[in-house]
Amino acid sequence: MNTAGIGPIPVDILIQNGVVVSMDAARTILYDGALAIDAGRIVAIGPTDKLSESYVGRKVINARQKAVLPGLIDTHHHFLQNLLKGARDDLAFVDWIDQVSSPLISMAVADYLEGNHDLQCQATRLGCAEALLSGITTILNMEWATPQEVVGVYEQAGIRVVHALYLTDVDKWDSPGMVLSLDATMNLAEQLMARCQVSKGGRVTFRYGPACENSASSDLLREVRRLADENQAGIHIHVAESQFGWDNIHELYGKTPVQYLHDLGLLGPDVLGTHCIWLTDEDVEILRQTGTSVSYNPECHMKLALGIAPVTKMLETGVAVSLGTDTCAVNDNMDLFEAMRVGAFLQKISTMDPAVVPAYEALELGTMGGARALGMEDEIGSLEVGKKADLILVDLGRVHM
């Protein structure tokens, strides 16, 4: 704060006159608020009149009639499939994999093997643009055979990305074109991890991405756990997404997918499981005890009729839940605000309780919930002094608002 006799402190950016929704633990909202930002971090937050006396911005943003929010965090997406907007909405899950998802993924894998990276890079560029224009400043992008060049695309866009590389050694979907050899995938993982470690501003990080409990052998899942520990990298995996997958694991091992992964030693605080629809109460407790986080993708669950994830139960139990848009092939957009609204409504109707997941909690799923799920809660997810200035302005003066 400014001291007597000293002029205003210069900062890179001063945002003033906005409705600042901090998403901090105290749920602070300033209705004529301001933020001072310097060197990419928030250095002060407070009423506009006080901060305008104490700080002078090299750039000043008038946020009148705008809400100032933390940048939204999308914890599950596949940029490649942004090219599949408007895809079939009348197929069962297994048929959708075969007819919609598999052909494009197989094409991308074939291109990678031929050294042609245009499709993946252009889809990534499109996805980054759409994410940012939708208010998403951090995203987990899970892809198959992705060249190192995609990290350059992320850097050019300026978005914060957790890049997860698919790992699979079981072709449960009878789509061999989607499967890169395990040796080649592991080599690629090493290359991507090294490239992410030197990404501009440290904005791109790497996670191992075993596809799901059905598409990775128990040996591979144990190896992923070993590598994640050795390299201090996170893990991202589809968990209990469909009844098809649940039935297969139960038939093979007599366990639920969550119990199976837990017994293998895979689960833990560095694991983000996406979907988590077909869960028992015991499964939810395992997720809580292991500190495993969850990405909730409600619109995907609806379009493919996969089921309704027990998010209310998970939140009540203390599981860290975040929000994802999944892919435009099963969502048709990257609107995380829409996902908040739809996701909350699904929980209300599934529990027959209109009080569950109220608006603030829904917004939290897309901000601090995402930060916690990615282990980034000390850096992003809320507007607080010392945190990175990942934020968005939402124009409240537009007619459609």
PDB file of N, CA and C in Angstrom, residues 270 301 320:
ATOM      1  N   ASP A 270      -2.326 -36.678  -7.119  1.00  0.00           N
ATOM      2  CA  ASP A 270      -1.856 -36.209  -8.425  1.00  0.00           C
ATOM      3  C   ASP A 270      -2.666 -36.794  -9.574  1.00  0.00           C
ATOM      4  N   HIS A 301     -22.115 -36.146 -20.810  1.00  0.00           N
ATOM      5  CA  HIS A 301     -22.889 -37.219 -20.187  1.00  0.00           C
ATOM      6  C   HIS A 301     -24.315 -37.244 -20.712  1.00  0.00           C
ATOM      7  N   ALA A 320     -12.590 -33.362  -4.354  1.00  0.00           N
ATOM      8  CA  ALA A 320     -12.357 -32.160  -5.160  1.00  0.00           C
ATOM      9  C   ALA A 320     -12.956 -32.367  -6.550  1.00  0.00           C
TER      10      ALA A 320
END
